[in-house]
Amino acid sequence: MNQRRRILLVAGAGAGALAAPFASLAQQQGKVWRIGYLSTRNRPVSLDSSNSGAFLQGMRELGYVEDKNLTIEWRFTEGRPELLPVLAADLVRLKVDVIVTSPTPTTQAAQKATTTIPIVMVSVADPVDSGLVKSLAHPSGNITGLSNISTEVIPKQLEMLLGMMPKLSRVAVLLNPSNSTSASGLKILRSAAQKVRVTVVPVEARTPAEIEQALSAIAREKTRAVIVVAEPLFN
C-alpha cells in the first residue's frame, strides 16, 4: 500500500473520524507530512476554536503536530462554491500527501482534480449516489472516509410532521439542486408522501440569498410545513 495512504486522519468538522493503520509512519523520523484540507466553510478566525479544531486535536493526539512533522494546507471557499475546482487544483499542485474534504461538493472537486492522491471524505451524504465510490464496502479508486447518509431519514421526518399535524396535505421541501443528494432526497420524500396522500412542493436555493427567496416562495405556496434536505449551505 502507498505510504501516503497509511497516514491516520481524524477529521473533525462535527462529522466524526476515520482511522487507518499508521504504525509504519511512526518509524519515519524527520518526515513532514503535508495534508490538504478543503472545506466549504468560511475560514475561522481561530482554527483551534472552530470545528476544524477537532481535526487538529485528533492529529496531535496521534503525534502529528503542525510546524513539527505536519503541514496543513487550509483551503476554504468562504461561501463561493465556484472556487472549489481552483482550490482543489492548487492542493494537487502542491503535491500534498492526503486531501481531507468536507462535504460532498468538495469531495467531488477533489475527485476531478486527482485520481492518485488519497482523498478522505467527511460529511458526505451519499458517496455511492454521488459517484464518489463504487460501494460503501469497496470504495475503490483513491477515495475513502465517512458517510452520513441522511436522506433515508426523510420518511421519518414526514411521519413526525403528520404526527403533529394529522391533516397536513402539502409539505414544502427545501433543497439545493447543485448538490446531487438533493435529487435522491426529493425522490425518497415523494415516494413516502404518495403513500400518505401528501403533496410535495420542491423549493430550490443555491446561494444564501436564494434561501430568503425560497422561504418567501414557501409562504406563498401556503404549505404548513417544510422539510430541509441536509445541505452545508442550509446548515
mmCIF file of C-alpha atoms in Angstrom:
data_model
loop_
_atom_site.group_PDB
_atom_site.id
_atom_site.type_symbol
_atom_site.label_atom_id
_atom_site.label_comp_id
_atom_site.label_asym_id
_atom_site.label_seq_id
_atom_site.Cartn_x
_atom_site.Cartn_y
_atom_site.Cartn_z
ATOM 1 C CA MET A 1 0.000 0.000 0.000
ATOM 2 C CA ASN A 2 1.223 3.516 -0.799
ATOM 3 C CA GLN A 3 2.765 5.025 2.354
ATOM 4 C CA ARG A 4 0.652 8.148 1.962
ATOM 5 C CA ARG A 5 -2.489 6.066 2.353
ATOM 6 C CA ARG A 6 -1.307 4.695 5.686
ATOM 7 C CA ILE A 7 -1.498 8.041 7.439
ATOM 8 C CA LEU A 8 -4.122 8.141 10.158
ATOM 9 C CA LEU A 9 -6.531 11.055 9.887
ATOM 10 C CA VAL A 10 -9.050 12.216 12.416
ATOM 11 C CA ALA A 11 -11.439 14.547 10.639
ATOM 12 C CA GLY A 12 -13.468 16.961 12.716
ATOM 13 C CA ALA A 13 -15.965 19.475 11.326
ATOM 14 C CA GLY A 14 -18.556 17.875 13.613
ATOM 15 C CA ALA A 15 -18.719 14.745 11.487
ATOM 16 C CA GLY A 16 -16.594 12.031 13.067
ATOM 17 C CA ALA A 17 -13.288 10.302 12.477
ATOM 18 C CA LEU A 18 -11.521 7.983 10.085
ATOM 19 C CA ALA A 19 -8.680 5.709 11.132
ATOM 20 C CA ALA A 20 -6.253 3.591 9.129
ATOM 21 C CA PRO A 21 -3.052 1.694 10.047
ATOM 22 C CA PHE A 22 -0.190 4.086 10.629
ATOM 23 C CA ALA A 23 2.396 2.264 12.718
ATOM 24 C CA SER A 24 4.928 2.332 9.899
ATOM 25 C CA LEU A 25 4.766 6.115 9.770
ATOM 26 C CA ALA A 26 5.988 6.477 13.329
ATOM 27 C CA GLN A 27 9.294 4.943 12.260
ATOM 28 C CA GLN A 28 9.920 7.603 9.619
ATOM 29 C CA GLN A 29 11.758 10.159 11.734
ATOM 30 C CA GLY A 30 12.113 13.593 10.193
ATOM 31 C CA LYS A 31 9.274 13.147 7.709
ATOM 32 C CA VAL A 32 6.958 16.163 7.472
ATOM 33 C CA TRP A 33 3.544 15.167 6.183
ATOM 34 C CA ARG A 34 1.554 17.643 4.119
ATOM 35 C CA ILE A 35 -2.241 17.448 4.256
ATOM 36 C CA GLY A 36 -4.651 19.442 2.134
ATOM 37 C CA TYR A 37 -7.871 20.453 3.910
ATOM 38 C CA LEU A 38 -10.684 21.550 1.610
ATOM 39 C CA SER A 39 -13.910 22.928 3.069
ATOM 40 C CA THR A 40 -16.950 24.939 2.010
ATOM 41 C CA ARG A 41 -16.932 26.820 5.306
ATOM 42 C CA ASN A 42 -15.638 30.330 5.958
ATOM 43 C CA ARG A 43 -12.096 30.408 7.269
ATOM 44 C CA PRO A 44 -12.393 30.744 11.070
ATOM 45 C CA VAL A 45 -10.516 33.443 12.955
ATOM 46 C CA SER A 46 -9.083 30.729 15.176
ATOM 47 C CA LEU A 47 -8.722 27.230 13.763
ATOM 48 C CA ASP A 48 -8.334 25.686 17.209
ATOM 49 C CA SER A 49 -11.627 27.109 18.481
ATOM 50 C CA SER A 50 -13.562 26.157 15.336
ATOM 51 C CA ASN A 51 -14.954 22.827 14.131
ATOM 52 C CA SER A 52 -11.623 22.295 12.396
ATOM 53 C CA GLY A 53 -10.022 22.291 15.831
ATOM 54 C CA ALA A 54 -11.253 18.727 16.382
ATOM 55 C CA PHE A 55 -9.185 17.678 13.373
ATOM 56 C CA LEU A 56 -6.098 19.433 14.723
ATOM 57 C CA GLN A 57 -6.589 17.936 18.192
ATOM 58 C CA GLY A 58 -7.005 14.451 16.790
ATOM 59 C CA MET A 59 -3.811 14.733 14.787
ATOM 60 C CA ARG A 60 -1.896 15.997 17.840
ATOM 61 C CA GLU A 61 -3.114 13.076 19.916
ATOM 62 C CA LEU A 62 -1.643 10.792 17.257
ATOM 63 C CA GLY A 63 1.700 12.570 17.345
ATOM 64 C CA TYR A 64 1.281 14.777 14.292
ATOM 65 C CA VAL A 65 1.908 18.425 15.173
ATOM 66 C CA GLU A 66 1.979 21.437 12.859
ATOM 67 C CA ASP A 67 5.412 23.028 12.350
ATOM 68 C CA LYS A 68 6.979 19.803 13.648
ATOM 69 C CA ASN A 69 6.091 16.806 11.499
ATOM 70 C CA LEU A 70 2.902 18.103 9.900
ATOM 71 C CA THR A 71 1.950 20.868 7.475
ATOM 72 C CA ILE A 72 -1.703 21.565 6.705
ATOM 73 C CA GLU A 73 -2.705 23.474 3.623
ATOM 74 C CA TRP A 74 -6.035 25.023 4.618
ATOM 75 C CA ARG A 75 -8.423 25.922 1.814
ATOM 76 C CA PHE A 76 -11.883 27.446 2.478
ATOM 77 C CA THR A 77 -14.326 28.599 -0.187
ATOM 78 C CA GLU A 78 -15.726 31.412 2.004
ATOM 79 C CA GLY A 79 -19.199 30.749 0.617
ATOM 80 C CA ARG A 80 -18.042 30.744 -3.010
ATOM 81 C CA PRO A 81 -18.508 27.202 -4.376
ATOM 82 C CA GLU A 82 -17.129 28.265 -7.770
ATOM 83 C CA LEU A 83 -13.688 28.347 -6.120
ATOM 84 C CA LEU A 84 -13.683 24.608 -5.391
ATOM 85 C CA PRO A 85 -12.036 23.496 -8.681
ATOM 86 C CA VAL A 86 -9.328 26.143 -8.288
ATOM 87 C CA LEU A 87 -8.591 25.280 -4.656
ATOM 88 C CA ALA A 88 -8.570 21.541 -5.355
ATOM 89 C CA ALA A 89 -6.168 22.026 -8.271
ATOM 90 C CA ASP A 90 -3.938 24.135 -6.020
ATOM 91 C CA LEU A 91 -3.659 21.311 -3.475
ATOM 92 C CA VAL A 92 -2.756 18.872 -6.238
ATOM 93 C CA ARG A 93 -0.104 21.304 -7.498
ATOM 94 C CA LEU A 94 1.396 21.398 -4.001
ATOM 95 C CA LYS A 95 1.651 17.580 -4.090
ATOM 96 C CA VAL A 96 0.036 17.066 -0.695
ATOM 97 C CA ASP A 97 0.136 13.554 0.755
ATOM 98 C CA VAL A 98 -3.586 13.418 1.516
ATOM 99 C CA ILE A 99 -6.615 15.632 0.864
ATOM 100 C CA VAL A 100 -9.322 15.869 3.545
ATOM 101 C CA THR A 101 -12.658 17.034 2.124
ATOM 102 C CA SER A 102 -15.925 18.139 3.676
ATOM 103 C CA PRO A 103 -18.683 17.859 2.484
ATOM 104 C CA THR A 104 -19.901 16.338 -0.850
ATOM 105 C CA PRO A 105 -19.099 19.216 -3.274
ATOM 106 C CA THR A 106 -15.510 19.471 -2.026
ATOM 107 C CA THR A 107 -15.016 15.726 -2.436
ATOM 108 C CA GLN A 108 -16.344 15.886 -5.984
ATOM 109 C CA ALA A 109 -13.969 18.764 -6.780
ATOM 110 C CA ALA A 110 -11.010 16.816 -5.384
ATOM 111 C CA GLN A 111 -12.073 13.720 -7.317
ATOM 112 C CA LYS A 112 -11.965 15.684 -10.564
ATOM 113 C CA ALA A 113 -8.583 17.186 -9.656
ATOM 114 C CA THR A 114 -6.728 13.935 -8.895
ATOM 115 C CA THR A 115 -7.010 10.182 -9.255
ATOM 116 C CA THR A 116 -3.765 9.425 -7.427
ATOM 117 C CA ILE A 117 -3.636 11.485 -4.220
ATOM 118 C CA PRO A 118 -5.639 9.774 -1.446
ATOM 119 C CA ILE A 119 -8.837 11.631 -0.548
ATOM 120 C CA VAL A 120 -10.505 11.279 2.852
ATOM 121 C CA MET A 121 -14.121 12.438 2.732
ATOM 122 C CA VAL A 122 -16.140 13.664 5.705
ATOM 123 C CA SER A 123 -19.857 14.529 5.927
ATOM 124 C CA VAL A 124 -20.731 13.097 2.516
ATOM 125 C CA ALA A 125 -24.431 12.331 2.367
ATOM 126 C CA ASP A 126 -24.392 9.552 -0.240
ATOM 127 C CA PRO A 127 -20.983 8.769 -1.752
ATOM 128 C CA VAL A 128 -22.349 5.987 -3.962
ATOM 129 C CA ASP A 129 -25.173 8.017 -5.491
ATOM 130 C CA SER A 130 -22.789 10.969 -5.857
ATOM 131 C CA GLY A 131 -20.441 8.842 -7.943
ATOM 132 C CA LEU A 132 -17.569 9.134 -5.479
ATOM 133 C CA VAL A 133 -17.200 5.422 -4.663
ATOM 134 C CA LYS A 134 -18.420 2.172 -6.185
ATOM 135 C CA SER A 135 -19.821 0.903 -2.901
ATOM 136 C CA LEU A 136 -19.511 1.587 0.815
ATOM 137 C CA ALA A 137 -17.864 -1.787 1.411
ATOM 138 C CA HIS A 138 -15.428 -1.472 -1.507
ATOM 139 C CA PRO A 139 -14.975 2.198 -2.415
ATOM 140 C CA SER A 140 -12.190 1.506 -4.932
ATOM 141 C CA GLY A 141 -10.296 4.406 -6.506
ATOM 142 C CA ASN A 142 -8.477 6.939 -4.314
ATOM 143 C CA ILE A 143 -11.408 7.991 -2.092
ATOM 144 C CA THR A 144 -12.316 6.675 1.341
ATOM 145 C CA GLY A 145 -13.770 8.127 4.534
ATOM 146 C CA LEU A 146 -17.109 8.615 6.240
ATOM 147 C CA SER A 147 -20.673 8.951 5.060
ATOM 148 C CA ASN A 148 -23.565 10.442 6.987
ATOM 149 C CA ILE A 149 -26.385 9.256 4.773
ATOM 150 C CA SER A 150 -29.254 11.481 5.881
ATOM 151 C CA THR A 151 -31.742 11.190 3.031
ATOM 152 C CA GLU A 152 -33.044 7.888 4.385
ATOM 153 C CA VAL A 153 -34.455 9.637 7.471
ATOM 154 C CA ILE A 154 -36.709 11.866 5.342
ATOM 155 C CA PRO A 155 -39.716 9.475 5.540
ATOM 156 C CA LYS A 156 -39.374 9.603 9.327
ATOM 157 C CA GLN A 157 -39.401 13.402 9.200
ATOM 158 C CA LEU A 158 -42.645 13.277 7.236
ATOM 159 C CA GLU A 159 -44.072 10.800 9.734
ATOM 160 C CA MET A 160 -43.216 13.157 12.600
ATOM 161 C CA LEU A 161 -44.863 16.078 10.817
ATOM 162 C CA LEU A 162 -48.039 14.064 10.324
ATOM 163 C CA GLY A 163 -47.963 13.138 13.995
ATOM 164 C CA MET A 164 -48.021 16.831 14.880
ATOM 165 C CA MET A 165 -50.321 17.875 12.030
ATOM 166 C CA PRO A 166 -52.600 14.938 11.089
ATOM 167 C CA LYS A 167 -54.443 16.996 8.457
ATOM 168 C CA LEU A 168 -51.267 18.053 6.665
ATOM 169 C CA SER A 169 -51.846 17.832 2.904
ATOM 170 C CA ARG A 170 -48.974 19.910 1.463
ATOM 171 C CA VAL A 171 -45.340 19.986 2.555
ATOM 172 C CA ALA A 172 -42.528 22.068 1.100
ATOM 173 C CA VAL A 173 -39.031 20.643 0.717
ATOM 174 C CA LEU A 174 -36.051 22.983 0.635
ATOM 175 C CA LEU A 175 -33.196 21.630 -1.463
ATOM 176 C CA ASN A 176 -30.057 22.708 -3.276
ATOM 177 C CA PRO A 177 -30.129 21.383 -6.867
ATOM 178 C CA SER A 178 -26.362 21.905 -7.083
ATOM 179 C CA ASN A 179 -25.937 19.066 -4.580
ATOM 180 C CA SER A 180 -26.549 15.659 -6.155
ATOM 181 C CA THR A 181 -28.016 14.298 -2.913
ATOM 182 C CA SER A 182 -30.962 16.681 -3.194
ATOM 183 C CA ALA A 183 -32.384 14.709 -6.114
ATOM 184 C CA SER A 184 -32.312 11.442 -4.183
ATOM 185 C CA GLY A 185 -33.778 13.147 -1.115
ATOM 186 C CA LEU A 186 -36.660 14.548 -3.163
ATOM 187 C CA LYS A 187 -37.312 11.150 -4.742
ATOM 188 C CA ILE A 188 -37.456 9.461 -1.346
ATOM 189 C CA LEU A 189 -39.779 12.137 0.050
ATOM 190 C CA ARG A 190 -42.156 11.940 -2.904
ATOM 191 C CA SER A 191 -42.376 8.179 -2.572
ATOM 192 C CA ALA A 192 -43.190 8.421 1.138
ATOM 193 C CA ALA A 193 -45.633 11.316 0.630
ATOM 194 C CA GLN A 194 -47.548 9.490 -2.086
ATOM 195 C CA LYS A 195 -48.375 6.692 0.330
ATOM 196 C CA VAL A 196 -49.997 9.116 2.778
ATOM 197 C CA ARG A 197 -51.516 11.389 0.105
ATOM 198 C CA VAL A 198 -49.397 14.432 0.865
ATOM 199 C CA THR A 199 -48.388 16.814 -1.928
ATOM 200 C CA VAL A 200 -44.688 17.725 -2.074
ATOM 201 C CA VAL A 201 -43.725 21.252 -3.140
ATOM 202 C CA PRO A 202 -39.989 21.465 -4.047
ATOM 203 C CA VAL A 203 -38.316 24.843 -3.449
ATOM 204 C CA GLU A 204 -34.717 25.398 -4.564
ATOM 205 C CA ALA A 205 -31.879 27.533 -3.222
ATOM 206 C CA ARG A 206 -28.281 27.531 -4.460
ATOM 207 C CA THR A 207 -26.915 30.549 -2.554
ATOM 208 C CA PRO A 208 -27.540 32.254 0.817
ATOM 209 C CA ALA A 209 -29.521 34.974 -0.957
ATOM 210 C CA GLU A 210 -31.752 32.375 -2.599
ATOM 211 C CA ILE A 211 -32.608 30.890 0.795
ATOM 212 C CA GLU A 212 -34.551 34.059 1.656
ATOM 213 C CA GLN A 213 -36.312 33.871 -1.696
ATOM 214 C CA ALA A 214 -37.110 30.208 -1.115
ATOM 215 C CA LEU A 215 -38.676 30.923 2.276
ATOM 216 C CA SER A 216 -40.847 33.597 0.685
ATOM 217 C CA ALA A 217 -41.892 31.110 -2.002
ATOM 218 C CA ILE A 218 -42.797 28.560 0.666
ATOM 219 C CA ALA A 219 -45.044 31.150 2.325
ATOM 220 C CA ARG A 220 -46.746 31.943 -0.984
ATOM 221 C CA GLU A 221 -47.382 28.247 -1.616
ATOM 222 C CA LYS A 222 -49.305 28.148 1.676
ATOM 223 C CA THR A 223 -47.633 24.970 2.783
ATOM 224 C CA ARG A 224 -47.981 24.343 6.509
ATOM 225 C CA ALA A 225 -44.641 22.607 6.963
ATOM 226 C CA VAL A 226 -41.197 22.335 5.383
ATOM 227 C CA ILE A 227 -38.583 19.587 5.293
ATOM 228 C CA VAL A 228 -34.986 20.713 4.758
ATOM 229 C CA VAL A 229 -32.735 18.280 2.895
ATOM 230 C CA ALA A 230 -29.370 18.074 4.674
ATOM 231 C CA GLU A 231 -27.066 20.543 2.953
ATOM 232 C CA PRO A 232 -23.985 22.549 4.101
ATOM 233 C CA LEU A 233 -25.479 25.729 2.633
ATOM 234 C CA PHE A 234 -28.579 25.391 4.795
ATOM 235 C CA ASN A 235 -26.545 24.486 7.879
#
